[in-house]
Amino acid sequence: MRTKIVAGNWKMNNNYEDSIKLAKDIESKAANLNLNNTRVIVAPTFVNLKGVKDSLGNASVEVVAQNMHQAKNGAYTGEISAEMLQSIGIKTVILGHSERRTYFNETDEALAEKINTVLENNMEAIFCFGEVLEDRKSDNHFNVVESQIKKALFHLKDADWKSIVLAYEPVWAIGTGETASPEQAQDMHAFIRNLVASKYGDAIADNVSILYGGSVKPSNAQEIFSKPDVDGGLIGGAALNVDDFMGIITAAANL
Ligand code: 13P
């Protein structure tokens, strides 16, 4: 059985104190919910990771990083390594977010290396991908997503897939208020699962969690999450407001 996940990607938002307050508010509200095996994740920016992690009392809210460098260590000014993350107890990292690809030129090749580094360090990756609007309009979205997944992940061994979470984030839906319809999300998620199955078999494909991201809100979460191949969400703007985020978590937990 694959796991339901609701992950809040805080991006470059929230100073130190705000981050801790938001995380603690989420934790205390989550304690009153039946999470029904839903993983609740927050991803503060690097400088706030340890403070947020230390402020949380138990494992009901996981703290993950938004990015990581692929090299073990060395002359990479401004970058953060897997070992550094692990030294403060961070075990999961978001990789390949469209903002990283677009603004920081992260290539499929670099992402394949980052995935390898995650695996070598026994960490977990939430691997993001998705098409831009022109690809969707020209009906090229399945090809784009297939290429992104193949280039970054199709060198993996079967056993590696237990450390991978997939996150489909159509770029045109990120921060725009425009959401993929539940049917568009389901069509793509089914395509992704079939793609993984075509190389790795049904058991691995059935077990990988595939999250949807892009303008998820409490008002649309339930309909999107109820689709059979959607296993939760990667949430941006709505993850910065405790009530909105709890609404989205509740939608996943109720399934
Ligand atoms: P929004 O929920 O703000 O559209 O952002 C989605 C996202 O990029 C999560 O990683």
Coordinates of N, CA and C and ligand atoms in Angstrom, one line a residue, residues 7 9 11 94 97-99 128 169 173-177 213-216 234-239, ligand 1:
A7 N 2.6 17.6 1.8 CA 3.9 18.3 2.1 C 3.7 19.7 1.8
N9 N 5.6 23.0 0.9 CA 6.9 23.6 0.5 C 6.8 25.1 0.8
K11 N 9.1 27.3 0.4 CA 9.9 28.1 -0.5 C 10.7 29.2 0.3
I94 N 13.3 17.6 -1.2 CA 12.6 17.9 -2.4 C 13.7 18.2 -3.5
H97 N 12.3 20.8 -8.2 CA 11.2 21.7 -8.3 C 11.3 22.6 -9.5
S98 N 10.2 23.0 -10.1 CA 10.3 23.8 -11.3 C 11.0 25.1 -11.1
E99 N 10.9 25.7 -9.9 CA 11.6 26.9 -9.6 C 13.1 26.7 -9.6
C128 N 10.3 16.3 -8.2 CA 9.3 17.1 -8.9 C 9.5 17.2 -10.4
E169 N 3.9 18.5 -10.8 CA 3.6 19.9 -10.6 C 3.6 20.6 -12.0
A173 N 0.3 25.7 -13.2 CA -0.6 25.7 -12.1 C 0.0 26.1 -10.8
I174 N 1.3 26.4 -10.8 CA 2.1 26.7 -9.6 C 1.9 28.2 -9.3
G175 N 1.3 28.5 -8.2 CA 1.2 29.9 -7.7 C 0.3 30.7 -8.6
T176 N -0.4 30.1 -9.5 CA -1.2 30.9 -10.4 C -2.7 30.9 -10.1
G177 N -3.1 30.1 -9.1 CA -4.5 30.0 -8.8 C -5.2 29.0 -9.7
G213 N 0.9 18.8 -7.3 CA 1.1 20.2 -6.8 C 0.7 21.2 -7.8
G214 N 0.2 22.3 -7.3 CA -0.2 23.4 -8.2 C -1.5 24.0 -7.7
S215 N -1.5 25.0 -6.9 CA -2.7 25.7 -6.5 C -3.7 24.8 -5.8
V216 N -3.2 23.9 -5.0 CA -4.1 23.1 -4.2 C -4.5 23.9 -3.0
L234 N 1.7 18.4 -2.9 CA 2.8 19.2 -2.6 C 2.3 20.6 -2.7
I235 N 2.3 21.3 -1.5 CA 1.5 22.5 -1.4 C 2.4 23.7 -1.2
G236 N 2.2 24.8 -2.0 CA 3.0 26.0 -1.8 C 2.3 27.0 -1.0
G237 N 1.6 28.0 -1.6 CA 1.0 29.1 -0.9 C 0.1 28.7 0.2
A238 N -0.8 27.7 0.0 CA -1.7 27.3 1.1 C -1.0 26.6 2.2
A239 N 0.2 26.3 2.1 CA 0.9 25.6 3.2 C 1.5 26.7 4.2
Ligands
13P1 P1 1.3 26.6 -5.1 O1 0.5 25.6 -4.2 O2 1.5 27.9 -4.4 O3 0.7 26.7 -6.4 O4 2.8 26.0 -5.2 C1 2.9 24.6 -5.5 C2 4.3 24.3 -5.4 O5 5.2 24.7 -6.2 C3 4.7 23.3 -4.3 O6 6.0 22.9 -4.5

